[in-house]
């Protein structure tokens, strides 16, 4: 049984590594396209926006990749979760059931981290805008997430905020593979009405890879 578990974990690690490698290649391509234009940014016409949305609209099934430990070090370890992404309009979408444990890699040990690891998932709503490119690319702005948790014998509201309006949060559609890739970066975790960032580092990266149903 132990040998089977080890083999299963090894296969999962290899799958996750392949996904991350694929995602990083796609994201690098996006960054190259997005950052190498000296011209004034063009604007897509309503018809061009509708054409792009027609390709990606609907529900996508896939995986979210998030850090378990050692983010930014040689001991970096990840895990994956099944996700559904509903592209319900040409400017907004929702990612279903994201558990708060995905944001805990850079939280110090304590009641807050324990509560987040064990808490129920909630949906993440995002707005997005298509980029003027020959590929289907878009910048996305995730909304701040709220988790209502109880720890230390008191109820707490925990907020997870993301970087917005920059190239750290973006997505693209791979027309050859019928796959969508996204990346977003957490800026901070905040407790109740405090503006003190609870993360020991100011970032937690999330990557998504999905296939349209």
mmCIF file with all atom_site columns, C-alpha atoms in Angstrom:
data_model
loop_
_atom_site.group_PDB
_atom_site.id
_atom_site.type_symbol
_atom_site.label_atom_id
_atom_site.label_alt_id
_atom_site.label_comp_id
_atom_site.label_asym_id
_atom_site.label_entity_id
_atom_site.label_seq_id
_atom_site.pdbx_PDB_ins_code
_atom_site.Cartn_x
_atom_site.Cartn_y
_atom_site.Cartn_z
_atom_site.occupancy
_atom_site.B_iso_or_equiv
_atom_site.pdbx_formal_charge
_atom_site.auth_seq_id
_atom_site.auth_comp_id
_atom_site.auth_asym_id
_atom_site.auth_atom_id
_atom_site.pdbx_PDB_model_num
ATOM 1   C CA . UNK A 1 1   ? 0.000   0.000  0.000   1.00 0.00 ? 1   UNK A CA 1
ATOM 2   C CA . UNK A 1 2   ? 2.830   2.386  0.873   1.00 0.00 ? 2   UNK A CA 1
ATOM 3   C CA . UNK A 1 3   ? 4.503   1.732  -2.495  1.00 0.00 ? 3   UNK A CA 1
ATOM 4   C CA . UNK A 1 4   ? 1.212   2.422  -4.293  1.00 0.00 ? 4   UNK A CA 1
ATOM 5   C CA . UNK A 1 5   ? 0.769   5.718  -2.409  1.00 0.00 ? 5   UNK A CA 1
ATOM 6   C CA . UNK A 1 6   ? 4.315   6.794  -3.252  1.00 0.00 ? 6   UNK A CA 1
ATOM 7   C CA . UNK A 1 7   ? 3.816   5.976  -6.921  1.00 0.00 ? 7   UNK A CA 1
ATOM 8   C CA . UNK A 1 8   ? 0.496   7.845  -6.943  1.00 0.00 ? 8   UNK A CA 1
ATOM 9   C CA . UNK A 1 9   ? 2.063   10.896 -5.310  1.00 0.00 ? 9   UNK A CA 1
ATOM 10  C CA . UNK A 1 10  ? 4.963   10.791 -7.755  1.00 0.00 ? 10  UNK A CA 1
ATOM 11  C CA . UNK A 1 11  ? 2.562   10.704 -10.707 1.00 0.00 ? 11  UNK A CA 1
ATOM 12  C CA . UNK A 1 12  ? 0.650   13.645 -9.212  1.00 0.00 ? 12  UNK A CA 1
ATOM 13  C CA . UNK A 1 13  ? 3.891   15.589 -8.707  1.00 0.00 ? 13  UNK A CA 1
ATOM 14  C CA . UNK A 1 14  ? 4.920   14.904 -12.299 1.00 0.00 ? 14  UNK A CA 1
ATOM 15  C CA . UNK A 1 15  ? 1.494   15.992 -13.578 1.00 0.00 ? 15  UNK A CA 1
ATOM 16  C CA . UNK A 1 16  ? 1.650   19.195 -11.557 1.00 0.00 ? 16  UNK A CA 1
ATOM 17  C CA . UNK A 1 17  ? 5.170   19.925 -12.802 1.00 0.00 ? 17  UNK A CA 1
ATOM 18  C CA . UNK A 1 18  ? 4.058   19.413 -16.409 1.00 0.00 ? 18  UNK A CA 1
ATOM 19  C CA . UNK A 1 19  ? 1.105   21.743 -15.883 1.00 0.00 ? 19  UNK A CA 1
ATOM 20  C CA . UNK A 1 20  ? 3.300   24.431 -14.324 1.00 0.00 ? 20  UNK A CA 1
ATOM 21  C CA . UNK A 1 21  ? 5.863   24.137 -17.126 1.00 0.00 ? 21  UNK A CA 1
ATOM 22  C CA . UNK A 1 22  ? 3.118   24.451 -19.726 1.00 0.00 ? 22  UNK A CA 1
ATOM 23  C CA . UNK A 1 23  ? 1.545   27.385 -17.924 1.00 0.00 ? 23  UNK A CA 1
ATOM 24  C CA . UNK A 1 24  ? 4.833   29.225 -17.556 1.00 0.00 ? 24  UNK A CA 1
ATOM 25  C CA . UNK A 1 25  ? 5.554   28.810 -21.260 1.00 0.00 ? 25  UNK A CA 1
ATOM 26  C CA . UNK A 1 26  ? 2.162   30.195 -22.187 1.00 0.00 ? 26  UNK A CA 1
ATOM 27  C CA . UNK A 1 27  ? 2.441   33.052 -19.714 1.00 0.00 ? 27  UNK A CA 1
ATOM 28  C CA . UNK A 1 28  ? 5.919   33.928 -20.950 1.00 0.00 ? 28  UNK A CA 1
ATOM 29  C CA . UNK A 1 29  ? 4.544   34.155 -24.467 1.00 0.00 ? 29  UNK A CA 1
ATOM 30  C CA . UNK A 1 30  ? 1.771   36.435 -23.252 1.00 0.00 ? 30  UNK A CA 1
ATOM 31  C CA . UNK A 1 31  ? 4.191   38.692 -21.370 1.00 0.00 ? 31  UNK A CA 1
ATOM 32  C CA . UNK A 1 32  ? 6.359   38.974 -24.471 1.00 0.00 ? 32  UNK A CA 1
ATOM 33  C CA . UNK A 1 33  ? 3.393   40.050 -26.605 1.00 0.00 ? 33  UNK A CA 1
ATOM 34  C CA . UNK A 1 34  ? 1.942   42.361 -23.968 1.00 0.00 ? 34  UNK A CA 1
ATOM 35  C CA . UNK A 1 35  ? 5.160   44.166 -23.102 1.00 0.00 ? 35  UNK A CA 1
ATOM 36  C CA . UNK A 1 36  ? 6.759   44.569 -26.511 1.00 0.00 ? 36  UNK A CA 1
ATOM 37  C CA . UNK A 1 37  ? 4.543   47.084 -28.203 1.00 0.00 ? 37  UNK A CA 1
ATOM 38  C CA . UNK A 1 38  ? 5.763   50.695 -28.352 1.00 0.00 ? 38  UNK A CA 1
ATOM 39  C CA . UNK A 1 39  ? 2.605   51.856 -30.080 1.00 0.00 ? 39  UNK A CA 1
ATOM 40  C CA . UNK A 1 40  ? -0.350  53.476 -28.402 1.00 0.00 ? 40  UNK A CA 1
ATOM 41  C CA . UNK A 1 41  ? -2.748  50.772 -27.161 1.00 0.00 ? 41  UNK A CA 1
ATOM 42  C CA . UNK A 1 42  ? -5.389  49.966 -29.735 1.00 0.00 ? 42  UNK A CA 1
ATOM 43  C CA . UNK A 1 43  ? -9.034  49.411 -28.910 1.00 0.00 ? 43  UNK A CA 1
ATOM 44  C CA . UNK A 1 44  ? -11.077 46.421 -29.948 1.00 0.00 ? 44  UNK A CA 1
ATOM 45  C CA . UNK A 1 45  ? -14.353 47.057 -31.699 1.00 0.00 ? 45  UNK A CA 1
ATOM 46  C CA . UNK A 1 46  ? -17.587 45.651 -30.208 1.00 0.00 ? 46  UNK A CA 1
ATOM 47  C CA . UNK A 1 47  ? -17.598 43.079 -33.023 1.00 0.00 ? 47  UNK A CA 1
ATOM 48  C CA . UNK A 1 48  ? -14.024 41.964 -32.172 1.00 0.00 ? 48  UNK A CA 1
ATOM 49  C CA . UNK A 1 49  ? -14.926 41.662 -28.484 1.00 0.00 ? 49  UNK A CA 1
ATOM 50  C CA . UNK A 1 50  ? -18.021 39.616 -29.341 1.00 0.00 ? 50  UNK A CA 1
ATOM 51  C CA . UNK A 1 51  ? -15.956 37.354 -31.599 1.00 0.00 ? 51  UNK A CA 1
ATOM 52  C CA . UNK A 1 52  ? -13.431 36.654 -28.845 1.00 0.00 ? 52  UNK A CA 1
ATOM 53  C CA . UNK A 1 53  ? -16.086 36.099 -26.215 1.00 0.00 ? 53  UNK A CA 1
ATOM 54  C CA . UNK A 1 54  ? -17.913 33.641 -28.465 1.00 0.00 ? 54  UNK A CA 1
ATOM 55  C CA . UNK A 1 55  ? -14.817 31.416 -28.377 1.00 0.00 ? 55  UNK A CA 1
ATOM 56  C CA . UNK A 1 56  ? -14.359 31.316 -24.592 1.00 0.00 ? 56  UNK A CA 1
ATOM 57  C CA . UNK A 1 57  ? -17.911 31.768 -23.265 1.00 0.00 ? 57  UNK A CA 1
ATOM 58  C CA . UNK A 1 58  ? -19.533 29.131 -21.067 1.00 0.00 ? 58  UNK A CA 1
ATOM 59  C CA . UNK A 1 59  ? -18.253 26.808 -18.359 1.00 0.00 ? 59  UNK A CA 1
ATOM 60  C CA . UNK A 1 60  ? -14.669 25.541 -18.289 1.00 0.00 ? 60  UNK A CA 1
ATOM 61  C CA . UNK A 1 61  ? -13.460 22.576 -16.212 1.00 0.00 ? 61  UNK A CA 1
ATOM 62  C CA . UNK A 1 62  ? -9.862  22.407 -15.082 1.00 0.00 ? 62  UNK A CA 1
ATOM 63  C CA . UNK A 1 63  ? -7.329  22.779 -12.294 1.00 0.00 ? 63  UNK A CA 1
ATOM 64  C CA . UNK A 1 64  ? -5.959  25.473 -10.047 1.00 0.00 ? 64  UNK A CA 1
ATOM 65  C CA . UNK A 1 65  ? -2.277  25.208 -9.116  1.00 0.00 ? 65  UNK A CA 1
ATOM 66  C CA . UNK A 1 66  ? -1.251  26.777 -5.810  1.00 0.00 ? 66  UNK A CA 1
ATOM 67  C CA . UNK A 1 67  ? 1.774   26.737 -3.530  1.00 0.00 ? 67  UNK A CA 1
ATOM 68  C CA . UNK A 1 68  ? 1.958   24.399 -0.553  1.00 0.00 ? 68  UNK A CA 1
ATOM 69  C CA . UNK A 1 69  ? 5.380   25.443 0.709   1.00 0.00 ? 69  UNK A CA 1
ATOM 70  C CA . UNK A 1 70  ? 8.657   27.095 -0.184  1.00 0.00 ? 70  UNK A CA 1
ATOM 71  C CA . UNK A 1 71  ? 7.276   29.657 -2.633  1.00 0.00 ? 71  UNK A CA 1
ATOM 72  C CA . UNK A 1 72  ? 10.204  31.374 -4.344  1.00 0.00 ? 72  UNK A CA 1
ATOM 73  C CA . UNK A 1 73  ? 12.737  28.784 -3.110  1.00 0.00 ? 73  UNK A CA 1
ATOM 74  C CA . UNK A 1 74  ? 14.251  25.508 -4.298  1.00 0.00 ? 74  UNK A CA 1
ATOM 75  C CA . UNK A 1 75  ? 11.850  23.702 -1.927  1.00 0.00 ? 75  UNK A CA 1
ATOM 76  C CA . UNK A 1 76  ? 8.803   24.964 -3.814  1.00 0.00 ? 76  UNK A CA 1
ATOM 77  C CA . UNK A 1 77  ? 5.938   22.460 -3.635  1.00 0.00 ? 77  UNK A CA 1
ATOM 78  C CA . UNK A 1 78  ? 2.496   22.775 -5.161  1.00 0.00 ? 78  UNK A CA 1
ATOM 79  C CA . UNK A 1 79  ? -0.888  21.134 -5.135  1.00 0.00 ? 79  UNK A CA 1
ATOM 80  C CA . UNK A 1 80  ? -3.849  21.206 -7.496  1.00 0.00 ? 80  UNK A CA 1
ATOM 81  C CA . UNK A 1 81  ? -7.603  21.551 -7.073  1.00 0.00 ? 81  UNK A CA 1
ATOM 82  C CA . UNK A 1 82  ? -10.405 20.907 -9.531  1.00 0.00 ? 82  UNK A CA 1
ATOM 83  C CA . UNK A 1 83  ? -12.182 24.129 -10.498 1.00 0.00 ? 83  UNK A CA 1
ATOM 84  C CA . UNK A 1 84  ? -15.014 25.366 -12.677 1.00 0.00 ? 84  UNK A CA 1
ATOM 85  C CA . UNK A 1 85  ? -14.814 28.763 -14.356 1.00 0.00 ? 85  UNK A CA 1
ATOM 86  C CA . UNK A 1 86  ? -18.002 30.276 -15.741 1.00 0.00 ? 86  UNK A CA 1
ATOM 87  C CA . UNK A 1 87  ? -17.306 32.915 -18.403 1.00 0.00 ? 87  UNK A CA 1
ATOM 88  C CA . UNK A 1 88  ? -20.840 34.276 -18.196 1.00 0.00 ? 88  UNK A CA 1
ATOM 89  C CA . UNK A 1 89  ? -20.269 37.598 -19.983 1.00 0.00 ? 89  UNK A CA 1
ATOM 90  C CA . UNK A 1 90  ? -17.713 39.371 -22.165 1.00 0.00 ? 90  UNK A CA 1
ATOM 91  C CA . UNK A 1 91  ? -16.463 41.325 -19.136 1.00 0.00 ? 91  UNK A CA 1
ATOM 92  C CA . UNK A 1 92  ? -16.956 39.084 -16.078 1.00 0.00 ? 92  UNK A CA 1
ATOM 93  C CA . UNK A 1 93  ? -16.553 35.502 -14.903 1.00 0.00 ? 93  UNK A CA 1
ATOM 94  C CA . UNK A 1 94  ? -16.650 33.495 -11.694 1.00 0.00 ? 94  UNK A CA 1
ATOM 95  C CA . UNK A 1 95  ? -14.333 30.769 -10.391 1.00 0.00 ? 95  UNK A CA 1
ATOM 96  C CA . UNK A 1 96  ? -16.319 28.334 -8.285  1.00 0.00 ? 96  UNK A CA 1
ATOM 97  C CA . UNK A 1 97  ? -15.399 27.132 -4.804  1.00 0.00 ? 97  UNK A CA 1
ATOM 98  C CA . UNK A 1 98  ? -11.875 28.342 -4.044  1.00 0.00 ? 98  UNK A CA 1
ATOM 99  C CA . UNK A 1 99  ? -10.798 27.166 -0.567  1.00 0.00 ? 99  UNK A CA 1
ATOM 100 C CA . UNK A 1 100 ? -8.899  29.668 1.598   1.00 0.00 ? 100 UNK A CA 1
ATOM 101 C CA . UNK A 1 101 ? -6.115  27.130 2.175   1.00 0.00 ? 101 UNK A CA 1
ATOM 102 C CA . UNK A 1 102 ? -4.840  28.148 -1.265  1.00 0.00 ? 102 UNK A CA 1
ATOM 103 C CA . UNK A 1 103 ? -3.712  31.477 0.223   1.00 0.00 ? 103 UNK A CA 1
ATOM 104 C CA . UNK A 1 104 ? -1.955  30.223 3.359   1.00 0.00 ? 104 UNK A CA 1
ATOM 105 C CA . UNK A 1 105 ? 1.550   29.350 2.126   1.00 0.00 ? 105 UNK A CA 1
ATOM 106 C CA . UNK A 1 106 ? 2.978   32.694 3.301   1.00 0.00 ? 106 UNK A CA 1
ATOM 107 C CA . UNK A 1 107 ? 0.855   33.036 6.440   1.00 0.00 ? 107 UNK A CA 1
ATOM 108 C CA . UNK A 1 108 ? 2.615   32.567 9.781   1.00 0.00 ? 108 UNK A CA 1
ATOM 109 C CA . UNK A 1 109 ? 1.453   29.619 11.870  1.00 0.00 ? 109 UNK A CA 1
ATOM 110 C CA . UNK A 1 110 ? -1.396  30.454 14.207  1.00 0.00 ? 110 UNK A CA 1
ATOM 111 C CA . UNK A 1 111 ? -5.161  30.549 14.655  1.00 0.00 ? 111 UNK A CA 1
ATOM 112 C CA . UNK A 1 112 ? -5.789  32.471 11.411  1.00 0.00 ? 112 UNK A CA 1
ATOM 113 C CA . UNK A 1 113 ? -3.830  30.025 9.261   1.00 0.00 ? 113 UNK A CA 1
ATOM 114 C CA . UNK A 1 114 ? -5.423  26.989 10.924  1.00 0.00 ? 114 UNK A CA 1
ATOM 115 C CA . UNK A 1 115 ? -8.910  28.418 10.411  1.00 0.00 ? 115 UNK A CA 1
ATOM 116 C CA . UNK A 1 116 ? -8.219  29.175 6.738   1.00 0.00 ? 116 UNK A CA 1
ATOM 117 C CA . UNK A 1 117 ? -6.813  25.709 6.071   1.00 0.00 ? 117 UNK A CA 1
ATOM 118 C CA . UNK A 1 118 ? -10.007 24.130 7.400   1.00 0.00 ? 118 UNK A CA 1
ATOM 119 C CA . UNK A 1 119 ? -12.589 26.627 6.090   1.00 0.00 ? 119 UNK A CA 1
ATOM 120 C CA . UNK A 1 120 ? -15.184 26.085 3.371   1.00 0.00 ? 120 UNK A CA 1
ATOM 121 C CA . UNK A 1 121 ? -14.581 27.419 -0.159  1.00 0.00 ? 121 UNK A CA 1
ATOM 122 C CA . UNK A 1 122 ? -16.243 30.461 -1.693  1.00 0.00 ? 122 UNK A CA 1
ATOM 123 C CA . UNK A 1 123 ? -16.558 31.767 -5.254  1.00 0.00 ? 123 UNK A CA 1
ATOM 124 C CA . UNK A 1 124 ? -14.187 34.326 -6.757  1.00 0.00 ? 124 UNK A CA 1
ATOM 125 C CA . UNK A 1 125 ? -15.679 36.938 -9.079  1.00 0.00 ? 125 UNK A CA 1
ATOM 126 C CA . UNK A 1 126 ? -13.506 38.679 -11.647 1.00 0.00 ? 126 UNK A CA 1
ATOM 127 C CA . UNK A 1 127 ? -13.929 41.340 -14.293 1.00 0.00 ? 127 UNK A CA 1
ATOM 128 C CA . UNK A 1 128 ? -11.742 41.206 -17.379 1.00 0.00 ? 128 UNK A CA 1
ATOM 129 C CA . UNK A 1 129 ? -10.983 42.995 -20.618 1.00 0.00 ? 129 UNK A CA 1
ATOM 130 C CA . UNK A 1 130 ? -9.710  41.612 -23.901 1.00 0.00 ? 130 UNK A CA 1
ATOM 131 C CA . UNK A 1 131 ? -6.332  42.806 -25.152 1.00 0.00 ? 131 UNK A CA 1
ATOM 132 C CA . UNK A 1 132 ? -5.880  44.067 -28.715 1.00 0.00 ? 132 UNK A CA 1
ATOM 133 C CA . UNK A 1 133 ? -3.891  41.107 -30.020 1.00 0.00 ? 133 UNK A CA 1
ATOM 134 C CA . UNK A 1 134 ? -4.100  38.452 -32.705 1.00 0.00 ? 134 UNK A CA 1
ATOM 135 C CA . UNK A 1 135 ? -4.417  35.930 -29.858 1.00 0.00 ? 135 UNK A CA 1
ATOM 136 C CA . UNK A 1 136 ? -7.265  35.875 -27.349 1.00 0.00 ? 136 UNK A CA 1
ATOM 137 C CA . UNK A 1 137 ? -5.661  37.481 -24.310 1.00 0.00 ? 137 UNK A CA 1
ATOM 138 C CA . UNK A 1 138 ? -7.175  39.406 -21.444 1.00 0.00 ? 138 UNK A CA 1
ATOM 139 C CA . UNK A 1 139 ? -6.261  41.287 -18.308 1.00 0.00 ? 139 UNK A CA 1
ATOM 140 C CA . UNK A 1 140 ? -8.313  40.322 -15.292 1.00 0.00 ? 140 UNK A CA 1
ATOM 141 C CA . UNK A 1 141 ? -9.198  42.053 -12.043 1.00 0.00 ? 141 UNK A CA 1
ATOM 142 C CA . UNK A 1 142 ? -10.210 39.642 -9.279  1.00 0.00 ? 142 UNK A CA 1
ATOM 143 C CA . UNK A 1 143 ? -12.522 41.038 -6.616  1.00 0.00 ? 143 UNK A CA 1
ATOM 144 C CA . UNK A 1 144 ? -11.558 40.907 -2.963  1.00 0.00 ? 144 UNK A CA 1
ATOM 145 C CA . UNK A 1 145 ? -12.677 37.624 -1.416  1.00 0.00 ? 145 UNK A CA 1
ATOM 146 C CA . UNK A 1 146 ? -14.264 37.384 2.018   1.00 0.00 ? 146 UNK A CA 1
ATOM 147 C CA . UNK A 1 147 ? -14.259 34.400 4.340   1.00 0.00 ? 147 UNK A CA 1
ATOM 148 C CA . UNK A 1 148 ? -16.286 34.487 7.568   1.00 0.00 ? 148 UNK A CA 1
ATOM 149 C CA . UNK A 1 149 ? -14.345 32.364 10.044  1.00 0.00 ? 149 UNK A CA 1
ATOM 150 C CA . UNK A 1 150 ? -14.408 31.605 13.749  1.00 0.00 ? 150 UNK A CA 1
ATOM 151 C CA . UNK A 1 151 ? -11.173 31.258 15.711  1.00 0.00 ? 151 UNK A CA 1
ATOM 152 C CA . UNK A 1 152 ? -9.978  32.377 19.107  1.00 0.00 ? 152 UNK A CA 1
ATOM 153 C CA . UNK A 1 153 ? -13.618 32.029 20.234  1.00 0.00 ? 153 UNK A CA 1
ATOM 154 C CA . UNK A 1 154 ? -14.585 35.013 18.067  1.00 0.00 ? 154 UNK A CA 1
ATOM 155 C CA . UNK A 1 155 ? -16.053 35.499 14.577  1.00 0.00 ? 155 UNK A CA 1
ATOM 156 C CA . UNK A 1 156 ? -13.736 37.134 12.037  1.00 0.00 ? 156 UNK A CA 1
ATOM 157 C CA . UNK A 1 157 ? -13.988 38.474 8.520   1.00 0.00 ? 157 UNK A CA 1
ATOM 158 C CA . UNK A 1 158 ? -10.876 37.571 6.515   1.00 0.00 ? 158 UNK A CA 1
ATOM 159 C CA . UNK A 1 159 ? -10.269 39.400 3.237   1.00 0.00 ? 159 UNK A CA 1
ATOM 160 C CA . UNK A 1 160 ? -8.036  38.180 0.414   1.00 0.00 ? 160 UNK A CA 1
ATOM 161 C CA . UNK A 1 161 ? -7.012  40.983 -1.975  1.00 0.00 ? 161 UNK A CA 1
ATOM 162 C CA . UNK A 1 162 ? -5.403  40.616 -5.409  1.00 0.00 ? 162 UNK A CA 1
ATOM 163 C CA . UNK A 1 163 ? -3.194  42.791 -7.580  1.00 0.00 ? 163 UNK A CA 1
ATOM 164 C CA . UNK A 1 164 ? -5.323  44.444 -10.254 1.00 0.00 ? 164 UNK A CA 1
ATOM 165 C CA . UNK A 1 165 ? -4.827  46.603 -13.351 1.00 0.00 ? 165 UNK A CA 1
ATOM 166 C CA . UNK A 1 166 ? -1.409  45.139 -14.155 1.00 0.00 ? 166 UNK A CA 1
ATOM 167 C CA . UNK A 1 167 ? 0.170   42.295 -16.084 1.00 0.00 ? 167 UNK A CA 1
ATOM 168 C CA . UNK A 1 168 ? 0.434   40.091 -12.986 1.00 0.00 ? 168 UNK A CA 1
ATOM 169 C CA . UNK A 1 169 ? -3.195  39.039 -13.482 1.00 0.00 ? 169 UNK A CA 1
ATOM 170 C CA . UNK A 1 170 ? -4.040  37.893 -16.982 1.00 0.00 ? 170 UNK A CA 1
ATOM 171 C CA . UNK A 1 171 ? -5.249  35.027 -19.115 1.00 0.00 ? 171 UNK A CA 1
ATOM 172 C CA . UNK A 1 172 ? -5.071  33.619 -22.605 1.00 0.00 ? 172 UNK A CA 1
ATOM 173 C CA . UNK A 1 173 ? -6.791  31.096 -24.826 1.00 0.00 ? 173 UNK A CA 1
ATOM 174 C CA . UNK A 1 174 ? -4.725  28.443 -26.607 1.00 0.00 ? 174 UNK A CA 1
ATOM 175 C CA . UNK A 1 175 ? -6.712  27.801 -29.788 1.00 0.00 ? 175 UNK A CA 1
ATOM 176 C CA . UNK A 1 176 ? -4.507  24.841 -30.773 1.00 0.00 ? 176 UNK A CA 1
ATOM 177 C CA . UNK A 1 177 ? -5.306  22.884 -27.604 1.00 0.00 ? 177 UNK A CA 1
ATOM 178 C CA . UNK A 1 178 ? -8.685  24.414 -26.720 1.00 0.00 ? 178 UNK A CA 1
ATOM 179 C CA . UNK A 1 179 ? -7.293  25.352 -23.307 1.00 0.00 ? 179 UNK A CA 1
ATOM 180 C CA . UNK A 1 180 ? -7.485  28.511 -21.243 1.00 0.00 ? 180 UNK A CA 1
ATOM 181 C CA . UNK A 1 181 ? -4.700  29.641 -18.931 1.00 0.00 ? 181 UNK A CA 1
ATOM 182 C CA . UNK A 1 182 ? -4.898  32.243 -16.182 1.00 0.00 ? 182 UNK A CA 1
ATOM 183 C CA . UNK A 1 183 ? -2.595  33.706 -13.590 1.00 0.00 ? 183 UNK A CA 1
ATOM 184 C CA . UNK A 1 184 ? -3.417  35.960 -10.664 1.00 0.00 ? 184 UNK A CA 1
ATOM 185 C CA . UNK A 1 185 ? -1.372  37.196 -7.717  1.00 0.00 ? 185 UNK A CA 1
ATOM 186 C CA . UNK A 1 186 ? -2.599  37.725 -4.167  1.00 0.00 ? 186 UNK A CA 1
ATOM 187 C CA . UNK A 1 187 ? -1.483  41.045 -2.708  1.00 0.00 ? 187 UNK A CA 1
ATOM 188 C CA . UNK A 1 188 ? -2.511  40.453 0.896   1.00 0.00 ? 188 UNK A CA 1
ATOM 189 C CA . UNK A 1 189 ? -4.631  38.741 3.534   1.00 0.00 ? 189 UNK A CA 1
ATOM 190 C CA . UNK A 1 190 ? -6.370  41.068 5.990   1.00 0.00 ? 190 UNK A CA 1
ATOM 191 C CA . UNK A 1 191 ? -8.217  40.350 9.229   1.00 0.00 ? 191 UNK A CA 1
ATOM 192 C CA . UNK A 1 192 ? -11.454 42.146 10.135  1.00 0.00 ? 192 UNK A CA 1
ATOM 193 C CA . UNK A 1 193 ? -11.097 45.927 9.562   1.00 0.00 ? 193 UNK A CA 1
ATOM 194 C CA . UNK A 1 194 ? -7.318  45.957 9.851   1.00 0.00 ? 194 UNK A CA 1
ATOM 195 C CA . UNK A 1 195 ? -5.163  47.083 6.920   1.00 0.00 ? 195 UNK A CA 1
ATOM 196 C CA . UNK A 1 196 ? -2.175  45.103 8.175   1.00 0.00 ? 196 UNK A CA 1
ATOM 197 C CA . UNK A 1 197 ? -1.142  42.466 5.661   1.00 0.00 ? 197 UNK A CA 1
ATOM 198 C CA . UNK A 1 198 ? -0.885  39.091 7.374   1.00 0.00 ? 198 UNK A CA 1
ATOM 199 C CA . UNK A 1 199 ? 1.301   37.542 4.660   1.00 0.00 ? 199 UNK A CA 1
ATOM 200 C CA . UNK A 1 200 ? 4.977   37.165 5.522   1.00 0.00 ? 200 UNK A CA 1
ATOM 201 C CA . UNK A 1 201 ? 5.631   37.788 1.827   1.00 0.00 ? 201 UNK A CA 1
ATOM 202 C CA . UNK A 1 202 ? 3.448   40.076 -0.242  1.00 0.00 ? 202 UNK A CA 1
ATOM 203 C CA . UNK A 1 203 ? 2.507   37.544 -2.887  1.00 0.00 ? 203 UNK A CA 1
ATOM 204 C CA . UNK A 1 204 ? 0.780   34.215 -3.358  1.00 0.00 ? 204 UNK A CA 1
ATOM 205 C CA . UNK A 1 205 ? 0.502   33.118 -6.968  1.00 0.00 ? 205 UNK A CA 1
ATOM 206 C CA . UNK A 1 206 ? -2.366  31.117 -8.423  1.00 0.00 ? 206 UNK A CA 1
ATOM 207 C CA . UNK A 1 207 ? -2.411  29.514 -11.867 1.00 0.00 ? 207 UNK A CA 1
ATOM 208 C CA . UNK A 1 208 ? -5.357  27.998 -13.695 1.00 0.00 ? 208 UNK A CA 1
ATOM 209 C CA . UNK A 1 209 ? -5.605  25.678 -16.647 1.00 0.00 ? 209 UNK A CA 1
ATOM 210 C CA . UNK A 1 210 ? -9.044  24.773 -17.958 1.00 0.00 ? 210 UNK A CA 1
ATOM 211 C CA . UNK A 1 211 ? -10.791 23.126 -20.879 1.00 0.00 ? 211 UNK A CA 1
ATOM 212 C CA . UNK A 1 212 ? -14.157 24.293 -22.189 1.00 0.00 ? 212 UNK A CA 1
ATOM 213 C CA . UNK A 1 213 ? -17.011 21.840 -21.594 1.00 0.00 ? 213 UNK A CA 1
#
